[in-house]
mmCIF file of C-alpha atoms in Angstrom:
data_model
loop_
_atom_site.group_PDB
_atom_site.id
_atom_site.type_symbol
_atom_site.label_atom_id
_atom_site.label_comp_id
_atom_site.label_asym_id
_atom_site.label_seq_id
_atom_site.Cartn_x
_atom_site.Cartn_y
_atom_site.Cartn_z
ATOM 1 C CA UNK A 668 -11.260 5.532 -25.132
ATOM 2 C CA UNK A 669 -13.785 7.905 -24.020
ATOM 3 C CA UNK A 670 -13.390 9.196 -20.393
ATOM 4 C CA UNK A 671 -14.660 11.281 -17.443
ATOM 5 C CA UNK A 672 -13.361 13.887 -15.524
ATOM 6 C CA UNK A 673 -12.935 14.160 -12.023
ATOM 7 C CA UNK A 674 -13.651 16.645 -9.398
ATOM 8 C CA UNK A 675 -10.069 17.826 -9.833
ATOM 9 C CA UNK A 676 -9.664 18.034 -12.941
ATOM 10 C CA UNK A 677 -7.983 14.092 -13.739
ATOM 11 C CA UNK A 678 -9.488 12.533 -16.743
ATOM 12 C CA UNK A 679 -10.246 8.625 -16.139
ATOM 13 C CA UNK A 680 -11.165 6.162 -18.509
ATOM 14 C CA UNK A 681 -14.772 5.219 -18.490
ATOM 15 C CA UNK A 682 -13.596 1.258 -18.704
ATOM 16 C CA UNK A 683 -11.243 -0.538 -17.362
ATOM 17 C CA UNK A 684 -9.925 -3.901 -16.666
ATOM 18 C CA UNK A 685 -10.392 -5.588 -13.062
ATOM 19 C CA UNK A 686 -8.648 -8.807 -10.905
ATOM 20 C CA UNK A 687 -10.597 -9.052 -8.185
ATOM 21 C CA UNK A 688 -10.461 -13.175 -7.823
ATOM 22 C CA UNK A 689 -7.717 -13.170 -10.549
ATOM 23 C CA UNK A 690 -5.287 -15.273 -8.737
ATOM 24 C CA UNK A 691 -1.819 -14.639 -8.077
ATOM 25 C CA UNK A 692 -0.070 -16.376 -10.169
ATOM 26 C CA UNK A 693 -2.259 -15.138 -12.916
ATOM 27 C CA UNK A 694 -2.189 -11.740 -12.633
ATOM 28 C CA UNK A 695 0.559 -10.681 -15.009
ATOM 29 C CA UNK A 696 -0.393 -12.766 -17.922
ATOM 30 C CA UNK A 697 -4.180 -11.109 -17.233
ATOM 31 C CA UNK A 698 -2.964 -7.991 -17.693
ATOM 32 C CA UNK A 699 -0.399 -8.298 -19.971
ATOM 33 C CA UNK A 700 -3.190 -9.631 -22.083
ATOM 34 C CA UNK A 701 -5.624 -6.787 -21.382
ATOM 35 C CA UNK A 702 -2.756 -3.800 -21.822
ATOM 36 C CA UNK A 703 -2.216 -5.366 -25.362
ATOM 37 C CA UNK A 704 -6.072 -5.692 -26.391
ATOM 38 C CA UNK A 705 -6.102 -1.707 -24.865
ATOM 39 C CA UNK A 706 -7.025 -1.128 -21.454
ATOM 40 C CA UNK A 707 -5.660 1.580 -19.971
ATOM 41 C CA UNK A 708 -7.312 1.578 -16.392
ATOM 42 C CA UNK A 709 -6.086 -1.783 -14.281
ATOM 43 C CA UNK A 710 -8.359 -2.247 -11.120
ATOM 44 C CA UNK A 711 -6.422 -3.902 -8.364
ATOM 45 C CA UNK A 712 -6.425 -3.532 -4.625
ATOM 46 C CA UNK A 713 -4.601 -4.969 -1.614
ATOM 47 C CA UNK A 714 -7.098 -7.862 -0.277
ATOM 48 C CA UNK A 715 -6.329 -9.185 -3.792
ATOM 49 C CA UNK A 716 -3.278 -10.160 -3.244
ATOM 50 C CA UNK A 717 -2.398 -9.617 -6.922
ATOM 51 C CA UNK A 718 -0.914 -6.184 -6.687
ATOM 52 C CA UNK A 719 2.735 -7.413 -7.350
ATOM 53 C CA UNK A 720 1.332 -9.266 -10.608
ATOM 54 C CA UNK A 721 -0.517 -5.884 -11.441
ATOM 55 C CA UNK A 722 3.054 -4.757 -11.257
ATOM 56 C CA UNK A 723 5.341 -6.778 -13.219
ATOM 57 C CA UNK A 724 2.668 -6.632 -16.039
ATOM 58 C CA UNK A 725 3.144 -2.670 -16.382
ATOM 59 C CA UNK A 726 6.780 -2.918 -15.893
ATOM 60 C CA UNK A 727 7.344 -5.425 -18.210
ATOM 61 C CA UNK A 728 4.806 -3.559 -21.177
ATOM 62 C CA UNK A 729 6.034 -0.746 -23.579
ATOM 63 C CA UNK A 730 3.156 1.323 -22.643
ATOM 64 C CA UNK A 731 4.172 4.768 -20.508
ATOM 65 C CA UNK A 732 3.464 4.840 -17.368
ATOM 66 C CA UNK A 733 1.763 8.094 -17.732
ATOM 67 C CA UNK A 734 -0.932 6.429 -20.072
ATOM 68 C CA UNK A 735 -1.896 3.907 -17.619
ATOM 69 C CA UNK A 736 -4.893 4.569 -14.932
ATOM 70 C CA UNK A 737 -3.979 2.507 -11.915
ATOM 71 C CA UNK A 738 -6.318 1.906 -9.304
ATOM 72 C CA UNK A 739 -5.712 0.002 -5.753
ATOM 73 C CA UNK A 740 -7.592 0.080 -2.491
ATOM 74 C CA UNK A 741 -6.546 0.221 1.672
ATOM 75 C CA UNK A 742 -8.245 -2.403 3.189
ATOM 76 C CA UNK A 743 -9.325 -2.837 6.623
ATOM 77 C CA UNK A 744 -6.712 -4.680 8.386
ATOM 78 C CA UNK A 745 -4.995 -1.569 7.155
ATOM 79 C CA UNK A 746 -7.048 1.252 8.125
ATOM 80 C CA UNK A 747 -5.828 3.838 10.792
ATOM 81 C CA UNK A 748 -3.396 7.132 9.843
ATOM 82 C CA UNK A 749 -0.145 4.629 10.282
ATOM 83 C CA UNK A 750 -0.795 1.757 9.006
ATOM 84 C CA UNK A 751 -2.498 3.231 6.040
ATOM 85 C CA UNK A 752 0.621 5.025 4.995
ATOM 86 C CA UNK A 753 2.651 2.255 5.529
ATOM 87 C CA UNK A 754 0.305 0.254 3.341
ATOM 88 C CA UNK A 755 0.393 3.047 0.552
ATOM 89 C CA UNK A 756 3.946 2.454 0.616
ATOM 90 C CA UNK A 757 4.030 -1.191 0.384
ATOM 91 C CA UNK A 758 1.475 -1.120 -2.674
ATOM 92 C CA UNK A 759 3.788 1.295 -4.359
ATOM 93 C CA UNK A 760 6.058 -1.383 -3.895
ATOM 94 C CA UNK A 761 4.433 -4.461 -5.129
ATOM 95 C CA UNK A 762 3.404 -1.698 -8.221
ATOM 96 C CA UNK A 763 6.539 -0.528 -9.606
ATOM 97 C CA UNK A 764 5.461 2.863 -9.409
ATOM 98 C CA UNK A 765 6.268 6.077 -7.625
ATOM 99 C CA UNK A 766 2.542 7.312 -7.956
ATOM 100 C CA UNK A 767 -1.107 5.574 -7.605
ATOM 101 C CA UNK A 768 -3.486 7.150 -10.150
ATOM 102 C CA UNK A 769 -6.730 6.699 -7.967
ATOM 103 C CA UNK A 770 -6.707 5.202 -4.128
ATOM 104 C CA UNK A 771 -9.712 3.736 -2.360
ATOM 105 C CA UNK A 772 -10.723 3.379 0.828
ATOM 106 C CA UNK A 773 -11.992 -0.261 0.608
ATOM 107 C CA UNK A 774 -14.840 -1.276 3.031
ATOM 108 C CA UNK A 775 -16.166 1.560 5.321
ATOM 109 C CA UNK A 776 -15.395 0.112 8.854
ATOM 110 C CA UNK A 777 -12.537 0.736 10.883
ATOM 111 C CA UNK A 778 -10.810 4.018 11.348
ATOM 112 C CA UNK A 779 -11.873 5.555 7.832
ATOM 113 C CA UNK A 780 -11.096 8.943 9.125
ATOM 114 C CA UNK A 781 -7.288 8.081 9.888
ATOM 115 C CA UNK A 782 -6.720 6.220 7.049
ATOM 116 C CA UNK A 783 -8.376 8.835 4.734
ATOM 117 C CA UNK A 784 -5.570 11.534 6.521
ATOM 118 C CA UNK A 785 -3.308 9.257 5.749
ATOM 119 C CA UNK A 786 -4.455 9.215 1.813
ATOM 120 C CA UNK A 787 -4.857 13.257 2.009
ATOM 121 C CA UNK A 788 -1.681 13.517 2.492
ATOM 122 C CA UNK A 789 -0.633 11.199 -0.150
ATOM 123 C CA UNK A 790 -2.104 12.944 -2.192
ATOM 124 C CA UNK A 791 -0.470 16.026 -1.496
ATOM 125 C CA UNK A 792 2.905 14.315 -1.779
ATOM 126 C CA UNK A 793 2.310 13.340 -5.107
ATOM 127 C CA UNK A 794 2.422 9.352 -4.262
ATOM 128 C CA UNK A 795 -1.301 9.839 -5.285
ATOM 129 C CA UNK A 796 -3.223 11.265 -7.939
ATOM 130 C CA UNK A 797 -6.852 11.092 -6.821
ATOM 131 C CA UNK A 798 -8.264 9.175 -3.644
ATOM 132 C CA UNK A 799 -11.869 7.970 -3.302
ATOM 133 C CA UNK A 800 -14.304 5.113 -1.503
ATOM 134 C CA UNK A 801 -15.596 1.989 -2.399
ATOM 135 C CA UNK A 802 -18.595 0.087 -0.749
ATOM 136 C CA UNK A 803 -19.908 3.229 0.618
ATOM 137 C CA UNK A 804 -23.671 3.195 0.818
ATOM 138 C CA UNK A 805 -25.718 6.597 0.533
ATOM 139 C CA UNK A 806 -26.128 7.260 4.404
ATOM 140 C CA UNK A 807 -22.059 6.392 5.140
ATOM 141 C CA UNK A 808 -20.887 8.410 2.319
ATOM 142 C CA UNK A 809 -22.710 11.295 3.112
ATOM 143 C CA UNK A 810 -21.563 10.905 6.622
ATOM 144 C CA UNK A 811 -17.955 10.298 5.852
ATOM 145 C CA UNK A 812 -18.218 13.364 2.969
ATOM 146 C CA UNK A 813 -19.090 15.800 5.217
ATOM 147 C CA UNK A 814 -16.495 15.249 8.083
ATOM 148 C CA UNK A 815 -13.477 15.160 5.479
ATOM 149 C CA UNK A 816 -11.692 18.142 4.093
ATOM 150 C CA UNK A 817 -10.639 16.799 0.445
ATOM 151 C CA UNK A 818 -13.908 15.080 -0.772
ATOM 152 C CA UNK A 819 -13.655 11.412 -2.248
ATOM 153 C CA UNK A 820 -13.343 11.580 -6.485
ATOM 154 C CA UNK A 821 -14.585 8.202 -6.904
ATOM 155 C CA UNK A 822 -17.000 5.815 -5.085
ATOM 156 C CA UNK A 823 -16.919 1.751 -6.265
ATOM 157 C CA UNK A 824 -19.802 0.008 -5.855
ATOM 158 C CA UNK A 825 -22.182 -2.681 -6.999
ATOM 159 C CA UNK A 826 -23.187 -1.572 -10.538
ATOM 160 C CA UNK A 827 -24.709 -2.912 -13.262
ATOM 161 C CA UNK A 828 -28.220 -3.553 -15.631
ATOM 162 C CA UNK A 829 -30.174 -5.126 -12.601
ATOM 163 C CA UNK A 830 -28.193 -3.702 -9.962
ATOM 164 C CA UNK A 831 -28.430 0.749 -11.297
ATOM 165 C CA UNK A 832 -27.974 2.609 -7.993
ATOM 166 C CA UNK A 833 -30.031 5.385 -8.869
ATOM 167 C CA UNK A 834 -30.837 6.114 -5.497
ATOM 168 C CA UNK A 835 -26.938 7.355 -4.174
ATOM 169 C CA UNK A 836 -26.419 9.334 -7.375
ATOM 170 C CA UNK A 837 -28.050 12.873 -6.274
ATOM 171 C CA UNK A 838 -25.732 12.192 -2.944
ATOM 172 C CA UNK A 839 -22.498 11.903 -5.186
ATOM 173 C CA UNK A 840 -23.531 14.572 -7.645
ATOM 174 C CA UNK A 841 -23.528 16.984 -4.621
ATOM 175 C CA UNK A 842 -19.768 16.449 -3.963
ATOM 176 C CA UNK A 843 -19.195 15.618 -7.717
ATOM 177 C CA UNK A 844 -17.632 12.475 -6.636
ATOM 178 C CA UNK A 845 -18.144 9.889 -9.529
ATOM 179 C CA UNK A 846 -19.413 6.319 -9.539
ATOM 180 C CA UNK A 847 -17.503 3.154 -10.543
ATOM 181 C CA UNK A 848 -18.892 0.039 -10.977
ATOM 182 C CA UNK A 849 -17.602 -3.423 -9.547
ATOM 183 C CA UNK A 850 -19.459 -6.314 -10.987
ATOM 184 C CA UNK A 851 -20.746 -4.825 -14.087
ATOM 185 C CA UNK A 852 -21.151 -8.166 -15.130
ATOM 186 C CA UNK A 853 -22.823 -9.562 -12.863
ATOM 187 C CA UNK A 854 -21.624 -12.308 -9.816
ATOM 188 C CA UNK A 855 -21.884 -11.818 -6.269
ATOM 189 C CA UNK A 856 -26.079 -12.301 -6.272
ATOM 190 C CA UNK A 857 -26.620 -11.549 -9.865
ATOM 191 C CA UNK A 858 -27.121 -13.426 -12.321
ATOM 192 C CA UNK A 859 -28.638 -13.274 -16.084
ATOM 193 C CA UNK A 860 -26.877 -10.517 -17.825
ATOM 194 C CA UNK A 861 -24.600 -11.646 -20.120
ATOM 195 C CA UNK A 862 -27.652 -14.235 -21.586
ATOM 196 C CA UNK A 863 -30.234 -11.471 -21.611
ATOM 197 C CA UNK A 864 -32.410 -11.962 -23.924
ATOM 198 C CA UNK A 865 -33.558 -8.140 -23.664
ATOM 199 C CA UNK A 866 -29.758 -6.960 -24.097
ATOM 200 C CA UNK A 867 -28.991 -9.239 -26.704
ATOM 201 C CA UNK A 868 -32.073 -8.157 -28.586
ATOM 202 C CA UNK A 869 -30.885 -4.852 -28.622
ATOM 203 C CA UNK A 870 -27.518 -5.454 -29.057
ATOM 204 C CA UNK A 871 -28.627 -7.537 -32.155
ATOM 205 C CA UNK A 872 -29.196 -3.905 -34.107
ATOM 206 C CA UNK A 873 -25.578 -3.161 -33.726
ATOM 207 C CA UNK A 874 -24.137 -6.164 -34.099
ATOM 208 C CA UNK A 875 -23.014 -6.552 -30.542
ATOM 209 C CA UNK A 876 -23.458 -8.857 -27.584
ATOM 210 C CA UNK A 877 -26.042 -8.695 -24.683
ATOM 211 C CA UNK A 878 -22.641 -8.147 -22.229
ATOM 212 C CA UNK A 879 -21.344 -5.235 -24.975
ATOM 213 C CA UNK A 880 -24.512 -3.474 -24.417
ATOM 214 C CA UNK A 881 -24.709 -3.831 -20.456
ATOM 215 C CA UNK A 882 -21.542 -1.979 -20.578
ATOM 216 C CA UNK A 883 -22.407 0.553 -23.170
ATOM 217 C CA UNK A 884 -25.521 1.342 -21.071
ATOM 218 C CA UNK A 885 -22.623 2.050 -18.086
ATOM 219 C CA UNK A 886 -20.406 4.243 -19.726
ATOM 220 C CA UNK A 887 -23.063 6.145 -21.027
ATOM 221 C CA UNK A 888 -24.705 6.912 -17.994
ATOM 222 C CA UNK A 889 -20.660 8.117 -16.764
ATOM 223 C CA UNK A 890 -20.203 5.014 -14.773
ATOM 224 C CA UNK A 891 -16.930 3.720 -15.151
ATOM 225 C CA UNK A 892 -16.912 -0.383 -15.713
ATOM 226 C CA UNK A 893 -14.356 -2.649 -14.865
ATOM 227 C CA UNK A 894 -15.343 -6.199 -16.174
ATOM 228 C CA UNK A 895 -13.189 -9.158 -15.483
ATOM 229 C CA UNK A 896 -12.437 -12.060 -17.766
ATOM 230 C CA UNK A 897 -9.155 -14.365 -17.560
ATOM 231 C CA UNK A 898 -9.575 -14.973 -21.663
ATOM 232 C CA UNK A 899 -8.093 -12.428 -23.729
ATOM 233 C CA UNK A 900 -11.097 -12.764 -26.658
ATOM 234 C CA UNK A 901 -13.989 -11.980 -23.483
ATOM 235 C CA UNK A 902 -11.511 -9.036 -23.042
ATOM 236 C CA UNK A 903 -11.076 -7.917 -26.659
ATOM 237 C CA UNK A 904 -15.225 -8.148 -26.910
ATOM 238 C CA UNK A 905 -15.998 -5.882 -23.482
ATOM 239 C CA UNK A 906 -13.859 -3.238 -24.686
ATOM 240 C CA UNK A 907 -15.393 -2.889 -27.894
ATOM 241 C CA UNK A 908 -18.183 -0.657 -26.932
ATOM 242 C CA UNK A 909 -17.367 2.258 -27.875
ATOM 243 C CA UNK A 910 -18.323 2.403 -31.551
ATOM 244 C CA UNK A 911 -22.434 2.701 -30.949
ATOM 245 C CA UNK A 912 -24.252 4.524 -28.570
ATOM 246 C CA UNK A 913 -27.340 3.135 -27.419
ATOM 247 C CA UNK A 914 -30.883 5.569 -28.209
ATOM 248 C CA UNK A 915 -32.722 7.245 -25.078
ATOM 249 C CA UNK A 916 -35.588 4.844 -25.563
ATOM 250 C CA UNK A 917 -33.285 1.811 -25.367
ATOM 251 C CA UNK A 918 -31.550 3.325 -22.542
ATOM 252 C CA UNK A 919 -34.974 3.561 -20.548
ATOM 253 C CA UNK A 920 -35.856 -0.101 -21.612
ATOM 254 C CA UNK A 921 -32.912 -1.038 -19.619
ATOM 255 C CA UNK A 922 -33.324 0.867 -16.543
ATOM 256 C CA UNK A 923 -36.770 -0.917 -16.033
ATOM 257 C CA UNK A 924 -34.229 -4.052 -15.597
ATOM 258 C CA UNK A 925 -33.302 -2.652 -11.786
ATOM 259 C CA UNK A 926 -33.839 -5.324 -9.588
ATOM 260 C CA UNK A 927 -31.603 -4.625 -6.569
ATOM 261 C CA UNK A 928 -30.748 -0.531 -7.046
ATOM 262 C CA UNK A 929 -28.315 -0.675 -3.937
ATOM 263 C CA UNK A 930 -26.827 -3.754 -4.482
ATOM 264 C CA UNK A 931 -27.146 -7.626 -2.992
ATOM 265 C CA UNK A 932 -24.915 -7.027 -0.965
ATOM 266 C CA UNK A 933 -25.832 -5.120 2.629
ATOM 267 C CA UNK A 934 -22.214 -4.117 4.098
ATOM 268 C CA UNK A 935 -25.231 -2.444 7.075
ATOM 269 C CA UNK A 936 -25.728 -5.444 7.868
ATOM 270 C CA UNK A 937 -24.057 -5.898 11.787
ATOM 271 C CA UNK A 938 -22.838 -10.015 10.848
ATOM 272 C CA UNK A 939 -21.283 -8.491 7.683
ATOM 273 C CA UNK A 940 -19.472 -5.904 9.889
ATOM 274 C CA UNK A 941 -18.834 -8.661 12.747
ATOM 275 C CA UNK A 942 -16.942 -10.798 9.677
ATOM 276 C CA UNK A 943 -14.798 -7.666 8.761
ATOM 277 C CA UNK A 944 -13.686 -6.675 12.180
ATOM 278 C CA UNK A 945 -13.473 -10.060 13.836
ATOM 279 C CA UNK A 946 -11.451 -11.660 10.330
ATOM 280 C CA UNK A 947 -9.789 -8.420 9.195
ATOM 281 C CA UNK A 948 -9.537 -5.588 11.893
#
């Protein structure tokens, strides 16, 4: 598994396995199944409501805790410096675990700033080893970046073929603060990758699928990917990526696929923040 280090020094895998929508009830045997085809980095977060799943999965494998990359995200109903660590807590919990590998921020309304103390501190505790954003958009990052002390590691966001946010990555390589890709897929607005005729024709020359080299294109840009898939085969083929590496020309042909570069998705957008508060905050 190739991987990517971050600003302090943590190597993370460059793909991982993700259950946002996995339900419940499925969660364990999801990542039960993708533990045993590999992954190493499990994407979860606490508007899931799949963290306890997430758990029992790790618990239950015979892989060391140490060589599992477990992600989870705050979300907004628990933002603020108490609640936050009190949520931090409860997520250890539902984990098994006595430390998260990488903690998010997950929407960037509501008292960021408190709840990002309250992950500083974490951090310095040792409940956490690196913190981060997700769904932070180039003017809020850079806003939120320069008012903190310990700089976010990692931001999640909408990432993929048609979706490349080019335009945030000279604002993340100035706090080295590495991007992660939900939705490198496709879903949420975008559809069309994974039957791509211009993926699948390059794929074709390694013997791989349009989907193999959507994520290949990822990685090799030092994006980490977290695809989703409930059927351990889908799994098996998105991990397999890492035995070709796609040419500079082919890599250009697919940056010409941008359609959306910041994602279809506008979290600026007042009704979007009206729904968060008035649902969530």
């Amino acid at each position: 598994m190739e991987t990517i280090k971050l600003s302090n020094g943590l190597e993370m895998p460059l793909l991982g396995y993700g259950v946002f929508q996995v339900a419940p009830q499925e969660a364990e045997r999801c990542v039960s199944d993708a533990l045993s085809v590999g992954y190493r980095l499990i994407d979860t977060a606490q508007a899931y409501y799949n963290e306890e799943g997430v758990g029992a999965a790790i618990a239950k494998s015979d892989i060391k805790r140490e060589d599992i990359f477990l992600v989870t995200k705050v979300w907004v109903s628990n933002n603020g410096e108490e609640r936050a660590a009190k949520s931090i807590d409860e997520s250890l919990r539902k984990l098994q675990t006595d430390y998260i590998d990488l903690l998010l921020i997950h929407q960037a309304y509501g008292d960021v700033f408190g709840t990002w103390r309250a992950m500083e501190k974490a951090y310095k505790a040792g409940k956490v080893r690196a913190i981060g954003v997700s769904n932070f958009q180039a003017a809020r990052f850079f806003d939120f970046a320069h008012y903190v002390d310990i700089k976010p590691m990692v931001n999640q966001l909408q990432c993929n073929v048609m979706i490349q946010q080019t335009g945030i990555e000279p604002i993340l390589a100035d706090t080295d603060t590495k991007m992660m890709a939900w939705g490198p897929l496709g879903g949420q607005g975008v559809e069309g990758i994974v039957k791509s005729e211009a993926l699948a024709n390059i794929g074709a020359k390694y013997n791989k699928s349009a989907a193999q080299v959507a994520l290949r294109w990822l990685t090799q840009r030092g994006i980490v990917a977290i695809p989703k898939s409930s059927h351990k085969e889908r799994m098996a083929q998105n991990f397999d990526i890492f035995d070709f590496t796609l040419t500079s020309d082919e890599m250009a042909q697919i940056a010409i696929m941008n359609q959306h570069d910041t994602g279809t998705i506008n979290f600026a957008d007042p009704q979007f923040v009206k729904y968060l508060i008035e649902t969530y905050g």
